[in-house]
Structure formats: structure tokens, C-alpha cells
Coordinates of C-alpha atoms and ligand atoms in Angstrom, one line a residue:
M1 CA -30.0 -21.6 -2.2
T2 CA -26.4 -20.6 -4.4
K3 CA -25.1 -17.6 -3.1
R4 CA -23.2 -15.5 -6.4
V5 CA -20.5 -13.4 -5.0
G6 CA -18.7 -10.9 -7.2
I7 CA -14.9 -10.1 -6.4
L8 CA -12.7 -7.6 -7.8
T9 CA -8.8 -5.9 -6.7
A10 CA -8.5 -2.1 -6.3
G11 CA -5.8 0.1 -6.0
G12 CA -1.7 -0.4 -6.4
D13 CA -1.1 -4.2 -7.9
S14 CA 0.8 -5.9 -5.4
P15 CA 2.3 -9.5 -4.9
G16 CA -0.4 -12.2 -3.7
L17 CA -3.7 -11.0 -5.0
N18 CA -4.0 -13.8 -7.0
A19 CA -3.5 -15.9 -4.2
A20 CA -6.3 -14.3 -2.7
I21 CA -8.5 -14.4 -5.8
R22 CA -7.9 -18.5 -5.5
G23 CA -8.2 -18.7 -2.5
F24 CA -11.4 -17.4 -1.9
G25 CA -12.7 -18.3 -5.3
K26 CA -11.8 -22.2 -4.4
A27 CA -13.5 -22.2 -0.9
A28 CA -16.6 -20.2 -2.0
I29 CA -17.1 -22.4 -5.3
G30 CA -15.6 -26.1 -3.6
Q31 CA -16.6 -26.0 -0.1
H32 CA -19.9 -23.7 -0.1
G33 CA -21.2 -23.8 -3.5
M34 CA -21.2 -20.0 -4.5
E35 CA -21.3 -19.2 -7.6
L36 CA -18.4 -16.3 -8.3
I37 CA -17.8 -14.0 -11.1
G38 CA -14.6 -11.1 -11.2
F39 CA -15.2 -7.7 -12.2
R40 CA -12.6 -6.0 -14.0
D41 CA -10.2 -2.9 -13.3
G42 CA -11.7 -2.6 -9.8
L43 CA -14.5 -0.2 -9.2
R44 CA -14.7 0.9 -12.5
G45 CA -16.0 -2.6 -14.1
L46 CA -18.5 -2.8 -11.2
V47 CA -19.1 0.5 -12.6
E48 CA -19.0 -0.6 -16.2
D49 CA -20.7 -4.0 -15.6
R50 CA -17.7 -5.6 -17.2
W51 CA -17.5 -9.1 -15.7
Q52 CA -15.7 -12.9 -16.2
D53 CA -17.1 -16.0 -15.0
L54 CA -14.3 -17.4 -12.4
D55 CA -14.9 -21.0 -12.1
G56 CA -12.3 -24.1 -11.5
E57 CA -10.5 -23.2 -14.6
A58 CA -10.2 -19.6 -14.0
L59 CA -8.8 -20.6 -10.6
A60 CA -6.0 -22.7 -11.7
G61 CA -2.5 -22.0 -12.1
I62 CA -2.4 -18.0 -10.7
L63 CA -0.9 -19.1 -7.0
T64 CA 2.4 -18.1 -8.1
I65 CA 1.4 -15.5 -10.5
G66 CA 2.2 -11.4 -10.0
G67 CA -0.4 -8.8 -10.3
T68 CA -3.5 -9.6 -10.7
I69 CA -5.5 -11.5 -13.1
L70 CA -8.5 -9.2 -13.0
G71 CA -6.9 -5.8 -13.9
T72 CA -7.2 -2.4 -11.0
S73 CA -7.5 0.8 -11.1
R74 CA -7.4 4.0 -8.7
D75 CA -11.2 4.8 -8.9
K76 CA -13.1 6.0 -6.3
P77 CA -17.3 5.4 -6.5
H78 CA -18.6 8.5 -5.0
K79 CA -15.8 10.7 -7.5
M80 CA -15.3 8.4 -10.3
V81 CA -14.5 10.2 -13.7
V82 CA -17.0 9.3 -16.5
D83 CA -17.4 11.1 -20.1
G84 CA -14.9 13.7 -18.5
E85 CA -16.9 14.5 -15.5
V86 CA -16.7 13.4 -11.8
R87 CA -19.9 11.9 -10.7
D88 CA -20.8 9.4 -7.8
M89 CA -21.6 6.0 -9.5
V90 CA -22.2 4.0 -6.4
P91 CA -26.4 4.4 -7.7
T92 CA -24.7 2.8 -10.8
I93 CA -23.1 0.2 -8.9
V94 CA -26.5 -0.8 -6.6
E95 CA -28.1 -1.4 -9.7
N96 CA -25.0 -3.3 -11.0
Y97 CA -25.7 -5.6 -8.0
E98 CA -29.0 -5.9 -7.9
R99 CA -29.0 -6.6 -12.1
N100 CA -25.9 -9.3 -11.6
K101 CA -28.2 -10.4 -8.2
L102 CA -24.9 -10.5 -6.3
D103 CA -25.0 -12.0 -2.5
A104 CA -21.9 -10.3 -1.7
I105 CA -18.6 -8.2 -3.2
V106 CA -15.5 -9.0 -2.2
C107 CA -13.1 -5.7 -2.7
I108 CA -9.3 -6.7 -2.5
G109 CA -7.5 -4.0 -1.9
G110 CA -5.6 -1.2 0.8
G111 CA -6.6 1.4 2.2
G112 CA -8.1 3.6 -0.1
T113 CA -10.0 0.3 -1.0
A114 CA -11.1 -0.2 2.8
K115 CA -12.8 3.7 2.9
N116 CA -14.5 2.5 -0.9
A117 CA -15.7 -0.9 0.2
N118 CA -17.2 1.1 3.3
R119 CA -19.3 3.4 1.4
L120 CA -20.2 0.8 -0.6
A121 CA -21.9 -1.1 2.9
Q122 CA -23.4 1.8 3.7
A123 CA -25.2 1.9 0.8
G124 CA -26.5 -1.5 2.1
L125 CA -24.6 -3.6 0.0
D126 CA -23.1 -7.0 1.8
V127 CA -19.6 -6.3 1.4
I128 CA -16.1 -8.0 2.4
H129 CA -12.5 -6.4 2.0
L130 CA -9.7 -8.3 1.8
P131 CA -6.5 -6.1 2.7
K132 CA -3.8 -5.9 0.2
T133 CA -0.8 -3.8 0.4
I134 CA 3.0 -3.4 0.3
D135 CA 2.8 -0.3 2.1
N136 CA 1.6 -2.3 5.3
D137 CA -0.8 0.3 6.5
I138 CA -4.0 -1.0 6.9
A139 CA -5.2 -0.7 10.4
H140 CA -6.1 -3.8 12.7
T141 CA -4.6 -6.3 10.7
D142 CA -1.3 -7.1 11.6
T143 CA 0.0 -7.2 8.4
S144 CA -1.6 -6.8 4.5
F145 CA -0.4 -9.4 1.5
G146 CA 2.0 -7.7 -0.8
F147 CA 4.2 -6.7 2.3
S148 CA 6.4 -9.5 2.5
T149 CA 7.6 -9.9 -0.8
A150 CA 8.1 -6.3 -1.5
L151 CA 10.4 -6.3 1.6
G152 CA 12.6 -8.9 0.2
I153 CA 13.0 -7.2 -3.0
A154 CA 13.1 -4.1 -1.1
T155 CA 16.1 -5.7 1.0
E156 CA 17.9 -7.3 -1.8
A157 CA 18.7 -3.9 -3.1
V158 CA 19.8 -2.6 0.1
D159 CA 22.4 -5.4 0.3
R160 CA 23.2 -4.9 -3.1
L161 CA 23.6 -1.1 -2.9
H162 CA 26.6 -2.0 -0.1
S163 CA 28.9 -3.2 -2.6
T164 CA 28.5 -0.7 -5.2
A165 CA 28.7 2.3 -2.5
H166 CA 31.4 0.7 -0.2
S167 CA 33.3 0.1 -3.9
H168 CA 33.2 3.7 -4.6
H169 CA 33.5 5.6 -1.0
R170 CA 29.6 7.1 -2.0
V171 CA 26.8 7.5 -0.2
I172 CA 23.6 6.0 -1.9
V173 CA 20.4 7.3 -1.2
V174 CA 17.6 4.8 -2.2
E175 CA 13.9 5.4 -2.4
I176 CA 11.7 2.8 -1.0
M177 CA 8.0 3.1 -1.7
G178 CA 5.3 2.9 1.3
H179 CA 2.9 5.9 0.7
K180 CA 3.0 7.5 4.0
A181 CA 3.9 4.8 6.7
G182 CA 7.5 4.1 6.9
W183 CA 6.8 0.3 7.2
L184 CA 8.4 -1.0 4.2
A185 CA 11.4 1.2 4.4
L186 CA 12.3 0.4 8.2
G187 CA 12.1 -3.4 7.6
A188 CA 14.1 -3.6 4.7
G189 CA 16.5 -0.6 5.8
I190 CA 17.2 -2.8 9.1
A191 CA 16.6 -6.4 7.3
G192 CA 19.2 -5.1 4.3
G193 CA 22.0 -3.4 7.2
A194 CA 21.0 0.5 5.5
D195 CA 23.3 2.6 7.7
I196 CA 20.2 5.4 8.0
I197 CA 17.1 4.7 7.7
L198 CA 14.4 8.0 7.0
I199 CA 10.8 7.4 7.6
P200 CA 7.6 9.2 7.7
E201 CA 6.8 8.7 11.1
I202 CA 10.1 10.6 12.5
P203 CA 10.7 13.4 10.2
Y204 CA 14.3 13.9 10.1
S205 CA 17.4 16.9 10.1
I206 CA 19.5 17.0 7.2
E207 CA 22.3 17.9 9.9
S208 CA 21.7 15.1 11.8
V209 CA 21.7 12.7 8.6
A210 CA 25.4 14.4 7.6
D211 CA 26.7 13.7 11.1
S212 CA 25.8 10.3 11.2
V213 CA 27.7 9.6 7.6
K214 CA 30.5 11.8 8.7
A215 CA 31.6 10.3 12.0
R216 CA 30.9 6.7 9.7
A217 CA 34.0 8.6 7.6
A218 CA 36.0 9.9 10.4
S219 CA 35.7 5.7 11.7
G220 CA 37.0 4.3 8.6
R221 CA 33.6 3.7 6.8
N222 CA 33.6 6.1 4.5
F223 CA 30.6 5.1 2.8
S224 CA 26.7 5.0 3.9
V225 CA 23.4 3.2 2.2
I226 CA 20.3 5.2 3.1
A227 CA 17.0 4.0 3.1
L228 CA 14.7 6.7 2.3
A229 CA 10.9 6.1 2.9
E230 CA 8.9 7.8 -0.3
G231 CA 7.0 10.1 2.5
A232 CA 10.0 10.8 5.0
R233 CA 10.3 14.7 5.5
N234 CA 13.0 16.9 6.8
Q235 CA 11.4 18.8 9.7
E236 CA 10.4 22.0 8.1
D237 CA 9.0 20.1 5.5
A238 CA 7.1 17.9 7.5
A239 CA 5.9 20.8 9.4
D240 CA 4.6 22.8 6.0
L241 CA 3.1 19.6 5.6
A242 CA 1.2 19.8 8.5
A243 CA 0.2 22.8 8.3
A244 CA -1.4 22.1 4.5
T245 CA -3.6 19.2 5.9
A246 CA -4.7 21.1 9.0
L247 CA -5.8 23.6 6.8
V248 CA -8.1 21.0 4.2
K249 CA -9.5 19.8 7.9
G250 CA -10.5 23.0 9.2
A251 CA -11.9 24.2 5.9
G252 CA -14.8 25.6 6.5
T253 CA -16.9 25.5 2.5
P254 CA -16.3 23.6 -0.8
E255 CA -14.5 26.7 -2.0
A256 CA -12.3 27.3 0.9
K257 CA -11.4 23.4 1.0
A258 CA -10.8 23.1 -2.5
A259 CA -8.4 26.0 -2.7
A260 CA -6.5 24.2 0.5
S261 CA -6.7 21.0 -1.3
K262 CA -4.9 22.7 -4.3
H263 CA -2.1 24.5 -2.1
K264 CA -1.9 20.8 -0.4
A265 CA -0.9 19.3 -3.5
S266 CA 1.5 22.0 -4.3
V267 CA 3.2 21.6 -0.9
E268 CA 3.4 17.4 -2.0
A269 CA 4.4 17.9 -5.7
A270 CA 7.1 19.9 -4.2
H271 CA 8.2 17.0 -2.9
R272 CA 9.0 14.6 -5.7
D273 CA 12.5 15.4 -6.2
N274 CA 13.6 15.0 -2.0
P275 CA 16.2 11.7 -2.7
F276 CA 18.0 14.3 -5.1
K277 CA 17.9 17.1 -2.7
V278 CA 18.9 15.0 0.6
A279 CA 21.9 13.6 -2.0
S280 CA 23.2 16.5 -3.1
A281 CA 22.9 17.8 0.7
L282 CA 25.3 15.4 1.7
E283 CA 26.9 15.3 -0.6
E284 CA 27.4 19.0 -0.1
A285 CA 28.1 18.8 3.7
T286 CA 30.0 15.2 3.8
G287 CA 32.7 16.2 0.5
L288 CA 31.7 12.1 0.0
E289 CA 30.2 12.0 -3.8
S290 CA 26.9 11.0 -3.3
R291 CA 24.2 9.2 -5.6
V292 CA 20.3 8.1 -5.7
T293 CA 18.8 4.9 -6.4
I294 CA 14.6 5.1 -6.6
L295 CA 13.2 1.3 -6.2
G296 CA 9.8 2.0 -7.7
Y297 CA 7.7 0.2 -8.9
V298 CA 9.9 -3.1 -9.0
Q299 CA 8.9 -3.4 -5.3
R300 CA 5.6 -4.4 -6.3
G301 CA 5.6 -6.3 -9.3
G302 CA 6.4 -10.5 -10.2
T303 CA 5.9 -13.8 -8.2
P304 CA 4.4 -13.3 -5.1
D305 CA 6.6 -15.0 -1.6
A306 CA 5.5 -18.4 0.4
N307 CA 4.3 -15.4 3.1
D308 CA 2.3 -13.9 0.7
R309 CA 0.5 -16.4 -1.3
L310 CA 0.1 -18.3 2.4
L311 CA -1.7 -14.7 3.9
G312 CA -4.2 -14.4 0.5
T313 CA -4.9 -17.7 0.8
L314 CA -5.7 -17.5 4.0
L315 CA -7.3 -14.4 4.0
G316 CA -9.0 -15.6 0.6
S317 CA -10.5 -18.8 2.0
A318 CA -11.7 -17.0 5.7
G319 CA -13.5 -14.8 3.4
A320 CA -15.9 -17.1 1.4
D321 CA -16.0 -18.7 5.1
L322 CA -17.9 -15.6 6.4
I323 CA -20.0 -14.6 3.6
A324 CA -21.1 -18.1 3.7
E325 CA -22.2 -17.8 7.5
G326 CA -24.0 -14.3 6.4
V327 CA -21.0 -12.1 7.8
S328 CA -20.4 -8.8 5.6
G329 CA -19.4 -5.1 6.3
V330 CA -15.8 -6.2 7.8
T331 CA -11.9 -6.8 6.3
V332 CA -10.5 -9.8 7.2
A333 CA -8.0 -9.3 8.8
S334 CA -4.4 -11.3 9.8
Q335 CA -4.2 -11.1 14.0
A336 CA -1.8 -13.2 15.8
G337 CA -1.9 -15.7 12.3
R338 CA -5.8 -16.0 12.6
A339 CA -8.3 -14.6 10.2
V340 CA -10.6 -12.3 12.2
P341 CA -13.6 -10.1 10.8
V342 CA -13.1 -6.5 12.0
P343 CA -15.8 -3.7 10.6
L344 CA -14.8 -1.5 8.0
A345 CA -15.9 1.2 9.8
D346 CA -13.2 0.6 11.9
V347 CA -10.4 0.2 9.0
A348 CA -11.7 2.9 6.7
G349 CA -9.4 6.0 6.8
N350 CA -7.5 4.6 9.7
L351 CA -4.1 4.6 8.8
K352 CA -1.2 2.3 10.5
T353 CA 1.9 4.3 10.7
V354 CA 4.5 3.3 12.5
P355 CA 4.0 3.8 16.5
L356 CA 7.3 5.6 17.6
D357 CA 7.7 2.2 19.9
D358 CA 7.4 0.1 18.1
P359 CA 9.8 -2.9 18.5
W360 CA 11.5 -2.4 15.3
I361 CA 12.1 1.1 15.8
A362 CA 14.4 0.3 19.2
A363 CA 16.2 -2.4 17.1
A364 CA 17.5 0.0 14.5
R365 CA 18.2 2.0 17.5
G366 CA 19.8 -0.8 18.9
V367 CA 22.2 -1.7 16.8
G368 CA 23.5 2.0 16.0
T369 CA 20.9 3.2 13.1
G370 CA 20.4 6.3 12.3
L371 CA 17.2 7.6 12.0
G372 CA 17.9 11.3 11.1
D373 CA 16.3 12.7 14.2
Ligands
F6P1 O1 -0.1 1.7 -2.3 C1 0.6 1.1 -3.1 C2 2.0 2.3 -3.6 O2 2.7 1.2 -4.6 C3 2.5 2.9 -2.5 O3 4.0 2.4 -2.3 C4 2.9 4.3 -3.7 O4 2.9 5.5 -2.7 C5 1.4 4.6 -4.6 O5 1.4 2.8 -4.7 C6 2.0 4.5 -6.1 O6 1.0 4.8 -6.5 P1 0.6 4.3 -8.1 O7 1.0 3.4 -8.8 O8 -0.7 5.3 -8.0 O9 2.1 5.2 -8.7

């Protein structure tokens, strides 16, 4: 029996998505004789039953293209805004899966997508998740496609900021993405030779950061480049966020949860201008002119590098093999260079942050990079 499979990309776009669609599709069609359809705009397309046929023609020439040919969205299936109301659309997804006579659905995305894929698996669908994100924060996979390209872009930015910081004797704070994990800032900071790296896993003291900048200035290096992860917080702000998060987790009633979530959102919103706060605090403490560069979406745009093309192809084609074998309910993880199926239930909701004993942290300290603690 010919298997009919749907595929979608969800969450923030990242380089390597098209390589994974192509890797999966070529193996599914060419090696296993499957039929493939692509849902548009992530889980929203699955709810609205918007899809296109993906044949050899549609998969040709996309390996090197950034973004996703299918479009994406950040919709959650159990809490989707439809006609202005938040609704549970899982039953609609199940109906559309059956109407399209699907044997499996492939969800390509990050940690949020793993959770959503797990919800669909719990509703009885055969689901495979392929791990993509520039944040590298998906549990049980060594890395995710998108990370390598973003790491290269952020590293080049840190490199380039050195010559301008050096010329003007300035402090430059460069904000690097990564959500709640510090992988991207830590990796780009080390590879680009940042003088100080601040990540969410190590709440910083601004006094300690200022001391590092002043020590550099005293030794004749009167400029500093600081790689600041978007989720990094000073020790007081980190404690406030931990308390707000604990309130949400501990809330006993839906009303208490709503109030605690609102409070947490306001704590998070207050953090948005953090790079500017860090720069002005450092200017005041060190007397060195300070500037901010926010790398933003440039980190996830454009053509994937060789690593992400390889990883997307490896995990995509392995995903097709798994479906052919009848495996579902898994993330196709990359472990020691191999594609390994890991139960979705172990991946969903399990954020991979930087362990404090990670070799990257030891290496950063080893070369004298300040980590703000
Ligand atoms: O998860 C990828 C990512 O780029 C994060 O690094 C960042 O925090 C987030 O997405 C930005 O989200 P959005 O695309 O919704 O602005």
C-alpha cells in the first residue's frame, strides 16, 4: 500500500528547513514510493486544510534556499485563534488528517513544535518531528539544523564589531538570539573572540562586567565587545523571573494562573531594552562610550551553510525511512553523527540549556573571557 504523508514547517524559520523537506521528500518518494503533500504555514495549514502536492518537481532546486517553501506560523493546535476566539483545533486536525487519508504527518520545528507534535501523537496521529532551530535548545539532539548557519552569521558579526569597537575605544554590546538558551551567544562569542559573554544560564553582575571592561582598559585595551544572549539577565532580574515562573507553576486555579502569567509577561516585557540598560550602565561605570547592536532576524535568514544542508538531509531522509518502517511518535535526533529516534514525550517541554560544566564554558574561561559572574 502506498503511504500518504503530510509535511509542515512550524515555529520561527531557520536555514536548512528546505534541505530537510527535500531530504525527507526525495527519500519518501524515491526510495519508499510514498505520496507527499505539504501543509502551508505550519499547523494553521493543517487546521485550514491548505496544502500543495510535493512531487519531484516541487522538491528540485530548494536545497540551498533559506526560509521554508511551505511557510510557517507559531500557532498552537490546542489554543489557536480562530474567528477572534481561542479554540482547541486538535479535533479539526484529526478530521483533516483522516480526510486527506494520511498515514503520517512530519512536523519540522523547534521545542514548541515538539510539544505540538506530541499533542497530535496523543490524539492518535502518527507523527514524526524533525528538530530545527537556531537556538540549539532541543533536548536529546546534539544539534538542530539552523544552528550552524546562525552561529556563522553571529560569529562574523562579533568579528566585525571588533574593528569598530577598537577604532573608537568603545564598548559594544551585541545582542544575539537564542531564546532561553545561551548556545548561540556562547558559541559566537567564543568563535568571534568576544571579551565578555553573558548567557541566561549564568546570571551576571553588572559590577563584575564593568570590572572586566575596566581591567582590559587598564592593560591598554580600551575597548570591549560583549556578546549578550537575548535571554541573559542580571542576578536580580533572574531572581524576579524565577519567582514569577514559580508563581505560574504553583497557581492552583485557572484565575490564579492567568494572573500569574500576566505578571510573568510584564516581568519579561520589562527585559526587552536590556542591551541598552547594560550599555548605559557600563558607560557610566567605565567612562567608555558604549553602543548596542541587535543582530535580530539577520541571524536566521538566507542560505543554509554546509552543516545545516547536511543535517537537514540526514535527518529528513532518516525520517522517511522511519515512517516506512512504521515508526512514529518520535523526534529524529542527531546523536554522534547518527539519526536516532527519541520518543516525543521525552523531548516535548524539555529545554536543552547550556550545562554549567559544558566544555564551551570551560573553554571560554580558559581563554580569559569574562562570563559576568
Ligand atoms: O526560536 C528562534 C528565535 O529566533 C529565537 O532565537 C527568538 O527568541 C525567537 O525565535 C523570535 O521569535 P519571533 O520570530 O516570533 O519574533
